[in-house]
Amino acid sequence: GDVNCTPSQAGSQRKGIETMRLREYIDGWMQREVRRDSSQNKYVFGEFGDAWAPLRDAYVLPPCGPACDRTRVAVTIGLGGLHSGAPWHSHGAAFVEVLHGSKHFAFLPPGDGAIGDIDAMIKDLSQVHWHWEERPRLEREGRLAALQECSLQPGEVLFFPPFWHHGVVNLMPYTAFVSTFLDEEATRAASAEGGG
């Protein structure tokens, strides 16, 4: 509980990063109700600091052969409270494994016609509030026909290809997970080996 963590505003880029003791984050931030305005929420989803290195190094990488060589991936650790998560965003290919709790993922393929509107809606909105407030209208309009969703439980691993737009909501009061981000070469290798 005395190790530092760096909760931040979630999205495709980390911003509003704070440094605090893990105990303070668990006791203070993870217990808070998620606010509608995403800039008021903090989420630990990219721990790269030296204090976290032993945990990252002990993590067994996903089974994707040579594509998951430690020199070609970035392993991060995340912790989130109920309804916290990352609003719609995209990045390169990644694996996500839930260690404790549960995570819900919503995906749209690259180039989907709804992405521009979603990006405008989500600018200052938490992902769970998007589901509650904006999603119903888009569904009524038939604009989420390509939406794909899943929920991960402890021990389950998800691979998603590069640049799929996605939003994530933690479904339990305490959710712990590991994300493994692949570089471009590792992405090509994972896809060739059937990982994506």
mmCIF file with all atom_site columns, C-alpha atoms in Angstrom:
data_model
loop_
_atom_site.group_PDB
_atom_site.id
_atom_site.type_symbol
_atom_site.label_atom_id
_atom_site.label_alt_id
_atom_site.label_comp_id
_atom_site.label_asym_id
_atom_site.label_entity_id
_atom_site.label_seq_id
_atom_site.pdbx_PDB_ins_code
_atom_site.Cartn_x
_atom_site.Cartn_y
_atom_site.Cartn_z
_atom_site.occupancy
_atom_site.B_iso_or_equiv
_atom_site.pdbx_formal_charge
_atom_site.auth_seq_id
_atom_site.auth_comp_id
_atom_site.auth_asym_id
_atom_site.auth_atom_id
_atom_site.pdbx_PDB_model_num
ATOM 1   C CA . GLY A 1 1   ? 0.000   0.000   0.000   1.00 0.00 ? 1   GLY A CA 1
ATOM 2   C CA . ASP A 1 2   ? 2.955   2.364   0.337   1.00 0.00 ? 2   ASP A CA 1
ATOM 3   C CA . VAL A 1 3   ? 4.129   2.086   -3.285  1.00 0.00 ? 3   VAL A CA 1
ATOM 4   C CA . ASN A 1 4   ? 3.360   5.081   -5.480  1.00 0.00 ? 4   ASN A CA 1
ATOM 5   C CA . CYS A 1 5   ? 0.835   4.837   -8.289  1.00 0.00 ? 5   CYS A CA 1
ATOM 6   C CA . THR A 1 6   ? -0.082  7.345   -10.985 1.00 0.00 ? 6   THR A CA 1
ATOM 7   C CA . PRO A 1 7   ? -3.840  7.574   -11.535 1.00 0.00 ? 7   PRO A CA 1
ATOM 8   C CA . SER A 1 8   ? -4.852  9.782   -14.417 1.00 0.00 ? 8   SER A CA 1
ATOM 9   C CA . GLN A 1 9   ? -7.751  10.695  -16.634 1.00 0.00 ? 9   GLN A CA 1
ATOM 10  C CA . ALA A 1 10  ? -8.370  7.755   -18.939 1.00 0.00 ? 10  ALA A CA 1
ATOM 11  C CA . GLY A 1 11  ? -8.425  7.817   -22.731 1.00 0.00 ? 11  GLY A CA 1
ATOM 12  C CA . SER A 1 12  ? -6.093  7.211   -25.645 1.00 0.00 ? 12  SER A CA 1
ATOM 13  C CA . GLN A 1 13  ? -3.549  9.436   -23.897 1.00 0.00 ? 13  GLN A CA 1
ATOM 14  C CA . ARG A 1 14  ? -2.914  9.725   -20.197 1.00 0.00 ? 14  ARG A CA 1
ATOM 15  C CA . LYS A 1 15  ? -3.413  13.252  -18.853 1.00 0.00 ? 15  LYS A CA 1
ATOM 16  C CA . GLY A 1 16  ? -3.986  14.826  -15.466 1.00 0.00 ? 16  GLY A CA 1
ATOM 17  C CA . ILE A 1 17  ? -1.525  12.357  -13.946 1.00 0.00 ? 17  ILE A CA 1
ATOM 18  C CA . GLU A 1 18  ? -1.233  12.427  -10.162 1.00 0.00 ? 18  GLU A CA 1
ATOM 19  C CA . THR A 1 19  ? 1.243   10.584  -7.978  1.00 0.00 ? 19  THR A CA 1
ATOM 20  C CA . MET A 1 20  ? -0.154  9.128   -4.774  1.00 0.00 ? 20  MET A CA 1
ATOM 21  C CA . ARG A 1 21  ? 0.277   6.154   -2.503  1.00 0.00 ? 21  ARG A CA 1
ATOM 22  C CA . LEU A 1 22  ? -1.528  3.040   -3.691  1.00 0.00 ? 22  LEU A CA 1
ATOM 23  C CA . ARG A 1 23  ? -3.346  2.906   -0.352  1.00 0.00 ? 23  ARG A CA 1
ATOM 24  C CA . GLU A 1 24  ? -4.715  6.424   -0.921  1.00 0.00 ? 24  GLU A CA 1
ATOM 25  C CA . TYR A 1 25  ? -5.939  5.471   -4.406  1.00 0.00 ? 25  TYR A CA 1
ATOM 26  C CA . ILE A 1 26  ? -7.629  2.255   -3.195  1.00 0.00 ? 26  ILE A CA 1
ATOM 27  C CA . ASP A 1 27  ? -9.227  3.842   -0.119  1.00 0.00 ? 27  ASP A CA 1
ATOM 28  C CA . GLY A 1 28  ? -10.102 7.185   -1.709  1.00 0.00 ? 28  GLY A CA 1
ATOM 29  C CA . TRP A 1 29  ? -10.474 7.029   -5.481  1.00 0.00 ? 29  TRP A CA 1
ATOM 30  C CA . MET A 1 30  ? -11.620 3.446   -6.058  1.00 0.00 ? 30  MET A CA 1
ATOM 31  C CA . GLN A 1 31  ? -14.525 3.968   -3.653  1.00 0.00 ? 31  GLN A CA 1
ATOM 32  C CA . ARG A 1 32  ? -15.848 7.074   -5.404  1.00 0.00 ? 32  ARG A CA 1
ATOM 33  C CA . GLU A 1 33  ? -18.895 7.098   -7.615  1.00 0.00 ? 33  GLU A CA 1
ATOM 34  C CA . VAL A 1 34  ? -17.819 7.695   -11.201 1.00 0.00 ? 34  VAL A CA 1
ATOM 35  C CA . ARG A 1 35  ? -18.658 11.217  -12.266 1.00 0.00 ? 35  ARG A CA 1
ATOM 36  C CA . ARG A 1 36  ? -20.307 12.045  -15.573 1.00 0.00 ? 36  ARG A CA 1
ATOM 37  C CA . ASP A 1 37  ? -17.449 14.404  -16.474 1.00 0.00 ? 37  ASP A CA 1
ATOM 38  C CA . SER A 1 38  ? -14.537 12.103  -17.281 1.00 0.00 ? 38  SER A CA 1
ATOM 39  C CA . SER A 1 39  ? -11.973 14.758  -16.315 1.00 0.00 ? 39  SER A CA 1
ATOM 40  C CA . GLN A 1 40  ? -13.099 14.337  -12.683 1.00 0.00 ? 40  GLN A CA 1
ATOM 41  C CA . ASN A 1 41  ? -12.348 10.599  -12.621 1.00 0.00 ? 41  ASN A CA 1
ATOM 42  C CA . LYS A 1 42  ? -8.969  8.998   -11.947 1.00 0.00 ? 42  LYS A CA 1
ATOM 43  C CA . TYR A 1 43  ? -7.938  5.542   -13.021 1.00 0.00 ? 43  TYR A CA 1
ATOM 44  C CA . VAL A 1 44  ? -4.716  3.528   -12.657 1.00 0.00 ? 44  VAL A CA 1
ATOM 45  C CA . PHE A 1 45  ? -4.188  1.981   -16.084 1.00 0.00 ? 45  PHE A CA 1
ATOM 46  C CA . GLY A 1 46  ? -0.575  2.378   -17.093 1.00 0.00 ? 46  GLY A CA 1
ATOM 47  C CA . GLU A 1 47  ? 1.931   1.732   -14.346 1.00 0.00 ? 47  GLU A CA 1
ATOM 48  C CA . PHE A 1 48  ? 5.449   1.855   -15.789 1.00 0.00 ? 48  PHE A CA 1
ATOM 49  C CA . GLY A 1 49  ? 7.364   2.994   -12.670 1.00 0.00 ? 49  GLY A CA 1
ATOM 50  C CA . ASP A 1 50  ? 10.310  1.086   -11.233 1.00 0.00 ? 50  ASP A CA 1
ATOM 51  C CA . ALA A 1 51  ? 8.344   0.104   -8.114  1.00 0.00 ? 51  ALA A CA 1
ATOM 52  C CA . TRP A 1 52  ? 5.929   -1.843  -10.366 1.00 0.00 ? 52  TRP A CA 1
ATOM 53  C CA . ALA A 1 53  ? 8.689   -3.567  -12.378 1.00 0.00 ? 53  ALA A CA 1
ATOM 54  C CA . PRO A 1 54  ? 8.787   -6.761  -10.252 1.00 0.00 ? 54  PRO A CA 1
ATOM 55  C CA . LEU A 1 55  ? 5.043   -7.287  -10.816 1.00 0.00 ? 55  LEU A CA 1
ATOM 56  C CA . ARG A 1 56  ? 5.317   -6.607  -14.551 1.00 0.00 ? 56  ARG A CA 1
ATOM 57  C CA . ASP A 1 57  ? 8.353   -8.889  -14.824 1.00 0.00 ? 57  ASP A CA 1
ATOM 58  C CA . ALA A 1 58  ? 6.559   -11.713 -12.976 1.00 0.00 ? 58  ALA A CA 1
ATOM 59  C CA . TYR A 1 59  ? 3.561   -11.530 -15.297 1.00 0.00 ? 59  TYR A CA 1
ATOM 60  C CA . VAL A 1 60  ? 3.374   -14.442 -17.737 1.00 0.00 ? 60  VAL A CA 1
ATOM 61  C CA . LEU A 1 61  ? 2.822   -12.943 -21.172 1.00 0.00 ? 61  LEU A CA 1
ATOM 62  C CA . PRO A 1 62  ? -0.131  -14.070 -23.309 1.00 0.00 ? 62  PRO A CA 1
ATOM 63  C CA . PRO A 1 63  ? 0.432   -17.191 -25.419 1.00 0.00 ? 63  PRO A CA 1
ATOM 64  C CA . CYS A 1 64  ? 1.320   -15.559 -28.713 1.00 0.00 ? 64  CYS A CA 1
ATOM 65  C CA . GLY A 1 65  ? 4.736   -17.093 -29.362 1.00 0.00 ? 65  GLY A CA 1
ATOM 66  C CA . PRO A 1 66  ? 7.629   -14.896 -30.450 1.00 0.00 ? 66  PRO A CA 1
ATOM 67  C CA . ALA A 1 67  ? 5.298   -11.933 -30.948 1.00 0.00 ? 67  ALA A CA 1
ATOM 68  C CA . CYS A 1 68  ? 5.182   -11.521 -27.172 1.00 0.00 ? 68  CYS A CA 1
ATOM 69  C CA . ASP A 1 69  ? 8.899   -11.214 -26.601 1.00 0.00 ? 69  ASP A CA 1
ATOM 70  C CA . ARG A 1 70  ? 9.381   -8.768  -23.708 1.00 0.00 ? 70  ARG A CA 1
ATOM 71  C CA . THR A 1 71  ? 11.541  -6.532  -25.896 1.00 0.00 ? 71  THR A CA 1
ATOM 72  C CA . ARG A 1 72  ? 8.588   -5.986  -28.276 1.00 0.00 ? 72  ARG A CA 1
ATOM 73  C CA . VAL A 1 73  ? 5.757   -5.322  -25.840 1.00 0.00 ? 73  VAL A CA 1
ATOM 74  C CA . ALA A 1 74  ? 4.847   -2.848  -23.103 1.00 0.00 ? 74  ALA A CA 1
ATOM 75  C CA . VAL A 1 75  ? 3.253   -4.433  -20.043 1.00 0.00 ? 75  VAL A CA 1
ATOM 76  C CA . THR A 1 76  ? 1.139   -2.205  -17.817 1.00 0.00 ? 76  THR A CA 1
ATOM 77  C CA . ILE A 1 77  ? -0.843  -2.827  -14.655 1.00 0.00 ? 77  ILE A CA 1
ATOM 78  C CA . GLY A 1 78  ? -4.248  -1.320  -14.012 1.00 0.00 ? 78  GLY A CA 1
ATOM 79  C CA . LEU A 1 79  ? -6.638  -0.970  -11.074 1.00 0.00 ? 79  LEU A CA 1
ATOM 80  C CA . GLY A 1 80  ? -10.120 0.452   -11.244 1.00 0.00 ? 80  GLY A CA 1
ATOM 81  C CA . GLY A 1 81  ? -13.239 0.840   -9.151  1.00 0.00 ? 81  GLY A CA 1
ATOM 82  C CA . LEU A 1 82  ? -16.853 0.170   -10.099 1.00 0.00 ? 82  LEU A CA 1
ATOM 83  C CA . HIS A 1 83  ? -17.838 1.902   -13.369 1.00 0.00 ? 83  HIS A CA 1
ATOM 84  C CA . SER A 1 84  ? -14.403 3.440   -13.833 1.00 0.00 ? 84  SER A CA 1
ATOM 85  C CA . GLY A 1 85  ? -12.744 2.781   -17.148 1.00 0.00 ? 85  GLY A CA 1
ATOM 86  C CA . ALA A 1 86  ? -11.465 4.276   -20.353 1.00 0.00 ? 86  ALA A CA 1
ATOM 87  C CA . PRO A 1 87  ? -13.780 6.275   -22.621 1.00 0.00 ? 87  PRO A CA 1
ATOM 88  C CA . TRP A 1 88  ? -13.777 5.447   -26.345 1.00 0.00 ? 88  TRP A CA 1
ATOM 89  C CA . HIS A 1 89  ? -10.281 5.539   -27.852 1.00 0.00 ? 89  HIS A CA 1
ATOM 90  C CA . SER A 1 90  ? -7.973  3.518   -30.088 1.00 0.00 ? 90  SER A CA 1
ATOM 91  C CA . HIS A 1 91  ? -4.341  2.437   -30.178 1.00 0.00 ? 91  HIS A CA 1
ATOM 92  C CA . GLY A 1 92  ? -2.190  -0.375  -31.499 1.00 0.00 ? 92  GLY A CA 1
ATOM 93  C CA . ALA A 1 93  ? -2.876  -4.060  -30.883 1.00 0.00 ? 93  ALA A CA 1
ATOM 94  C CA . ALA A 1 94  ? -3.046  -5.286  -27.297 1.00 0.00 ? 94  ALA A CA 1
ATOM 95  C CA . PHE A 1 95  ? -3.904  -8.132  -24.995 1.00 0.00 ? 95  PHE A CA 1
ATOM 96  C CA . VAL A 1 96  ? -5.838  -7.516  -21.770 1.00 0.00 ? 96  VAL A CA 1
ATOM 97  C CA . GLU A 1 97  ? -6.081  -10.041 -18.949 1.00 0.00 ? 97  GLU A CA 1
ATOM 98  C CA . VAL A 1 98  ? -8.335  -9.582  -15.931 1.00 0.00 ? 98  VAL A CA 1
ATOM 99  C CA . LEU A 1 99  ? -6.760  -10.763 -12.670 1.00 0.00 ? 99  LEU A CA 1
ATOM 100 C CA . HIS A 1 100 ? -9.597  -9.767  -10.334 1.00 0.00 ? 100 HIS A CA 1
ATOM 101 C CA . GLY A 1 101 ? -13.038 -8.289  -10.948 1.00 0.00 ? 101 GLY A CA 1
ATOM 102 C CA . SER A 1 102 ? -14.558 -7.879  -14.395 1.00 0.00 ? 102 SER A CA 1
ATOM 103 C CA . LYS A 1 103 ? -14.263 -5.555  -17.407 1.00 0.00 ? 103 LYS A CA 1
ATOM 104 C CA . HIS A 1 104 ? -16.741 -4.771  -20.191 1.00 0.00 ? 104 HIS A CA 1
ATOM 105 C CA . PHE A 1 105 ? -15.399 -3.880  -23.644 1.00 0.00 ? 105 PHE A CA 1
ATOM 106 C CA . ALA A 1 106 ? -17.320 -2.247  -26.482 1.00 0.00 ? 106 ALA A CA 1
ATOM 107 C CA . PHE A 1 107 ? -15.590 -2.254  -29.905 1.00 0.00 ? 107 PHE A CA 1
ATOM 108 C CA . LEU A 1 108 ? -16.134 -0.654  -33.289 1.00 0.00 ? 108 LEU A CA 1
ATOM 109 C CA . PRO A 1 109 ? -13.966 -1.515  -36.313 1.00 0.00 ? 109 PRO A CA 1
ATOM 110 C CA . PRO A 1 110 ? -11.643 1.100   -37.807 1.00 0.00 ? 110 PRO A CA 1
ATOM 111 C CA . GLY A 1 111 ? -13.493 3.499   -40.079 1.00 0.00 ? 111 GLY A CA 1
ATOM 112 C CA . ASP A 1 112 ? -16.968 2.812   -38.666 1.00 0.00 ? 112 ASP A CA 1
ATOM 113 C CA . GLY A 1 113 ? -19.316 5.715   -39.456 1.00 0.00 ? 113 GLY A CA 1
ATOM 114 C CA . ALA A 1 114 ? -20.332 6.238   -35.817 1.00 0.00 ? 114 ALA A CA 1
ATOM 115 C CA . ILE A 1 115 ? -16.789 6.870   -34.540 1.00 0.00 ? 115 ILE A CA 1
ATOM 116 C CA . GLY A 1 116 ? -16.717 10.611  -35.304 1.00 0.00 ? 116 GLY A CA 1
ATOM 117 C CA . ASP A 1 117 ? -19.961 11.240  -33.442 1.00 0.00 ? 117 ASP A CA 1
ATOM 118 C CA . ILE A 1 118 ? -18.882 9.015   -30.549 1.00 0.00 ? 118 ILE A CA 1
ATOM 119 C CA . ASP A 1 119 ? -15.587 10.886  -30.257 1.00 0.00 ? 119 ASP A CA 1
ATOM 120 C CA . ALA A 1 120 ? -17.495 14.177  -30.049 1.00 0.00 ? 120 ALA A CA 1
ATOM 121 C CA . MET A 1 121 ? -19.933 12.776  -27.450 1.00 0.00 ? 121 MET A CA 1
ATOM 122 C CA . ILE A 1 122 ? -17.288 11.188  -25.261 1.00 0.00 ? 122 ILE A CA 1
ATOM 123 C CA . LYS A 1 123 ? -15.025 14.237  -25.057 1.00 0.00 ? 123 LYS A CA 1
ATOM 124 C CA . ASP A 1 124 ? -16.117 15.047  -21.491 1.00 0.00 ? 124 ASP A CA 1
ATOM 125 C CA . LEU A 1 125 ? -18.188 11.957  -20.689 1.00 0.00 ? 125 LEU A CA 1
ATOM 126 C CA . SER A 1 126 ? -17.275 8.815   -18.765 1.00 0.00 ? 126 SER A CA 1
ATOM 127 C CA . GLN A 1 127 ? -17.697 5.544   -20.652 1.00 0.00 ? 127 GLN A CA 1
ATOM 128 C CA . VAL A 1 128 ? -20.424 4.255   -18.333 1.00 0.00 ? 128 VAL A CA 1
ATOM 129 C CA . HIS A 1 129 ? -22.370 7.489   -18.785 1.00 0.00 ? 129 HIS A CA 1
ATOM 130 C CA . TRP A 1 130 ? -22.007 7.103   -22.567 1.00 0.00 ? 130 TRP A CA 1
ATOM 131 C CA . HIS A 1 131 ? -23.668 3.684   -22.258 1.00 0.00 ? 131 HIS A CA 1
ATOM 132 C CA . TRP A 1 132 ? -26.466 5.128   -20.114 1.00 0.00 ? 132 TRP A CA 1
ATOM 133 C CA . GLU A 1 133 ? -27.072 8.392   -21.990 1.00 0.00 ? 133 GLU A CA 1
ATOM 134 C CA . GLU A 1 134 ? -25.809 8.346   -25.585 1.00 0.00 ? 134 GLU A CA 1
ATOM 135 C CA . ARG A 1 135 ? -25.797 4.704   -26.641 1.00 0.00 ? 135 ARG A CA 1
ATOM 136 C CA . PRO A 1 136 ? -29.623 4.271   -26.667 1.00 0.00 ? 136 PRO A CA 1
ATOM 137 C CA . ARG A 1 137 ? -30.044 7.027   -29.286 1.00 0.00 ? 137 ARG A CA 1
ATOM 138 C CA . LEU A 1 138 ? -27.319 5.604   -31.534 1.00 0.00 ? 138 LEU A CA 1
ATOM 139 C CA . GLU A 1 139 ? -28.905 2.166   -31.268 1.00 0.00 ? 139 GLU A CA 1
ATOM 140 C CA . ARG A 1 140 ? -32.360 3.534   -32.167 1.00 0.00 ? 140 ARG A CA 1
ATOM 141 C CA . GLU A 1 141 ? -30.798 5.211   -35.202 1.00 0.00 ? 141 GLU A CA 1
ATOM 142 C CA . GLY A 1 142 ? -29.197 1.909   -36.260 1.00 0.00 ? 142 GLY A CA 1
ATOM 143 C CA . ARG A 1 143 ? -25.687 3.374   -36.033 1.00 0.00 ? 143 ARG A CA 1
ATOM 144 C CA . LEU A 1 144 ? -24.159 0.674   -33.823 1.00 0.00 ? 144 LEU A CA 1
ATOM 145 C CA . ALA A 1 145 ? -24.746 -2.300  -36.131 1.00 0.00 ? 145 ALA A CA 1
ATOM 146 C CA . ALA A 1 146 ? -21.015 -3.155  -36.102 1.00 0.00 ? 146 ALA A CA 1
ATOM 147 C CA . LEU A 1 147 ? -20.681 -2.851  -32.299 1.00 0.00 ? 147 LEU A CA 1
ATOM 148 C CA . GLN A 1 148 ? -19.043 -5.875  -30.696 1.00 0.00 ? 148 GLN A CA 1
ATOM 149 C CA . GLU A 1 149 ? -18.976 -6.406  -26.932 1.00 0.00 ? 149 GLU A CA 1
ATOM 150 C CA . CYS A 1 150 ? -17.631 -8.784  -24.349 1.00 0.00 ? 150 CYS A CA 1
ATOM 151 C CA . SER A 1 151 ? -16.983 -8.962  -20.625 1.00 0.00 ? 151 SER A CA 1
ATOM 152 C CA . LEU A 1 152 ? -13.816 -10.482 -19.196 1.00 0.00 ? 152 LEU A CA 1
ATOM 153 C CA . GLN A 1 153 ? -13.654 -12.425 -15.948 1.00 0.00 ? 153 GLN A CA 1
ATOM 154 C CA . PRO A 1 154 ? -10.526 -13.354 -13.934 1.00 0.00 ? 154 PRO A CA 1
ATOM 155 C CA . GLY A 1 155 ? -8.093  -15.427 -15.981 1.00 0.00 ? 155 GLY A CA 1
ATOM 156 C CA . GLU A 1 156 ? -9.632  -14.482 -19.332 1.00 0.00 ? 156 GLU A CA 1
ATOM 157 C CA . VAL A 1 157 ? -7.462  -12.822 -21.981 1.00 0.00 ? 157 VAL A CA 1
ATOM 158 C CA . LEU A 1 158 ? -8.677  -10.656 -24.850 1.00 0.00 ? 158 LEU A CA 1
ATOM 159 C CA . PHE A 1 159 ? -6.671  -9.759  -27.976 1.00 0.00 ? 159 PHE A CA 1
ATOM 160 C CA . PHE A 1 160 ? -7.786  -6.882  -30.110 1.00 0.00 ? 160 PHE A CA 1
ATOM 161 C CA . PRO A 1 161 ? -6.281  -5.757  -33.399 1.00 0.00 ? 161 PRO A CA 1
ATOM 162 C CA . PRO A 1 162 ? -4.782  -2.330  -33.945 1.00 0.00 ? 162 PRO A CA 1
ATOM 163 C CA . PHE A 1 163 ? -6.960  0.769   -34.111 1.00 0.00 ? 163 PHE A CA 1
ATOM 164 C CA . TRP A 1 164 ? -10.259 -0.825  -33.171 1.00 0.00 ? 164 TRP A CA 1
ATOM 165 C CA . HIS A 1 165 ? -12.147 1.921   -31.355 1.00 0.00 ? 165 HIS A CA 1
ATOM 166 C CA . HIS A 1 166 ? -13.064 0.728   -27.873 1.00 0.00 ? 166 HIS A CA 1
ATOM 167 C CA . GLY A 1 167 ? -14.409 1.846   -24.532 1.00 0.00 ? 167 GLY A CA 1
ATOM 168 C CA . VAL A 1 168 ? -13.971 -0.019  -21.268 1.00 0.00 ? 168 VAL A CA 1
ATOM 169 C CA . VAL A 1 169 ? -15.992 -0.129  -18.035 1.00 0.00 ? 169 VAL A CA 1
ATOM 170 C CA . ASN A 1 170 ? -14.921 -1.943  -14.871 1.00 0.00 ? 170 ASN A CA 1
ATOM 171 C CA . LEU A 1 171 ? -17.875 -3.941  -13.558 1.00 0.00 ? 171 LEU A CA 1
ATOM 172 C CA . MET A 1 172 ? -16.728 -4.677  -10.001 1.00 0.00 ? 172 MET A CA 1
ATOM 173 C CA . PRO A 1 173 ? -15.699 -2.464  -7.061  1.00 0.00 ? 173 PRO A CA 1
ATOM 174 C CA . TYR A 1 174 ? -12.113 -3.724  -7.435  1.00 0.00 ? 174 TYR A CA 1
ATOM 175 C CA . THR A 1 175 ? -10.821 -4.712  -10.848 1.00 0.00 ? 175 THR A CA 1
ATOM 176 C CA . ALA A 1 176 ? -7.152  -5.539  -11.464 1.00 0.00 ? 176 ALA A CA 1
ATOM 177 C CA . PHE A 1 177 ? -5.807  -6.218  -14.932 1.00 0.00 ? 177 PHE A CA 1
ATOM 178 C CA . VAL A 1 178 ? -2.702  -6.347  -17.073 1.00 0.00 ? 178 VAL A CA 1
ATOM 179 C CA . SER A 1 179 ? -2.484  -4.850  -20.556 1.00 0.00 ? 179 SER A CA 1
ATOM 180 C CA . THR A 1 180 ? 0.198   -5.977  -22.987 1.00 0.00 ? 180 THR A CA 1
ATOM 181 C CA . PHE A 1 181 ? 0.656   -3.530  -25.866 1.00 0.00 ? 181 PHE A CA 1
ATOM 182 C CA . LEU A 1 182 ? 2.376   -4.884  -28.971 1.00 0.00 ? 182 LEU A CA 1
ATOM 183 C CA . ASP A 1 183 ? 4.694   -2.900  -31.208 1.00 0.00 ? 183 ASP A CA 1
ATOM 184 C CA . GLU A 1 184 ? 4.073   -2.966  -34.982 1.00 0.00 ? 184 GLU A CA 1
ATOM 185 C CA . GLU A 1 185 ? 6.401   -5.919  -35.600 1.00 0.00 ? 185 GLU A CA 1
ATOM 186 C CA . ALA A 1 186 ? 4.853   -7.909  -32.754 1.00 0.00 ? 186 ALA A CA 1
ATOM 187 C CA . THR A 1 187 ? 1.370   -7.091  -34.084 1.00 0.00 ? 187 THR A CA 1
ATOM 188 C CA . ARG A 1 188 ? 2.257   -8.520  -37.500 1.00 0.00 ? 188 ARG A CA 1
ATOM 189 C CA . ALA A 1 189 ? 3.747   -11.647 -35.872 1.00 0.00 ? 189 ALA A CA 1
ATOM 190 C CA . ALA A 1 190 ? 0.720   -12.192 -33.586 1.00 0.00 ? 190 ALA A CA 1
ATOM 191 C CA . SER A 1 191 ? -1.657  -11.830 -36.532 1.00 0.00 ? 191 SER A CA 1
ATOM 192 C CA . ALA A 1 192 ? 0.370   -14.291 -38.618 1.00 0.00 ? 192 ALA A CA 1
ATOM 193 C CA . GLU A 1 193 ? 0.324   -16.809 -35.736 1.00 0.00 ? 193 GLU A CA 1
ATOM 194 C CA . GLY A 1 194 ? -3.458  -16.582 -35.366 1.00 0.00 ? 194 GLY A CA 1
ATOM 195 C CA . GLY A 1 195 ? -3.536  -14.228 -32.357 1.00 0.00 ? 195 GLY A CA 1
ATOM 196 C CA . GLY A 1 196 ? -5.512  -11.601 -34.183 1.00 0.00 ? 196 GLY A CA 1
#
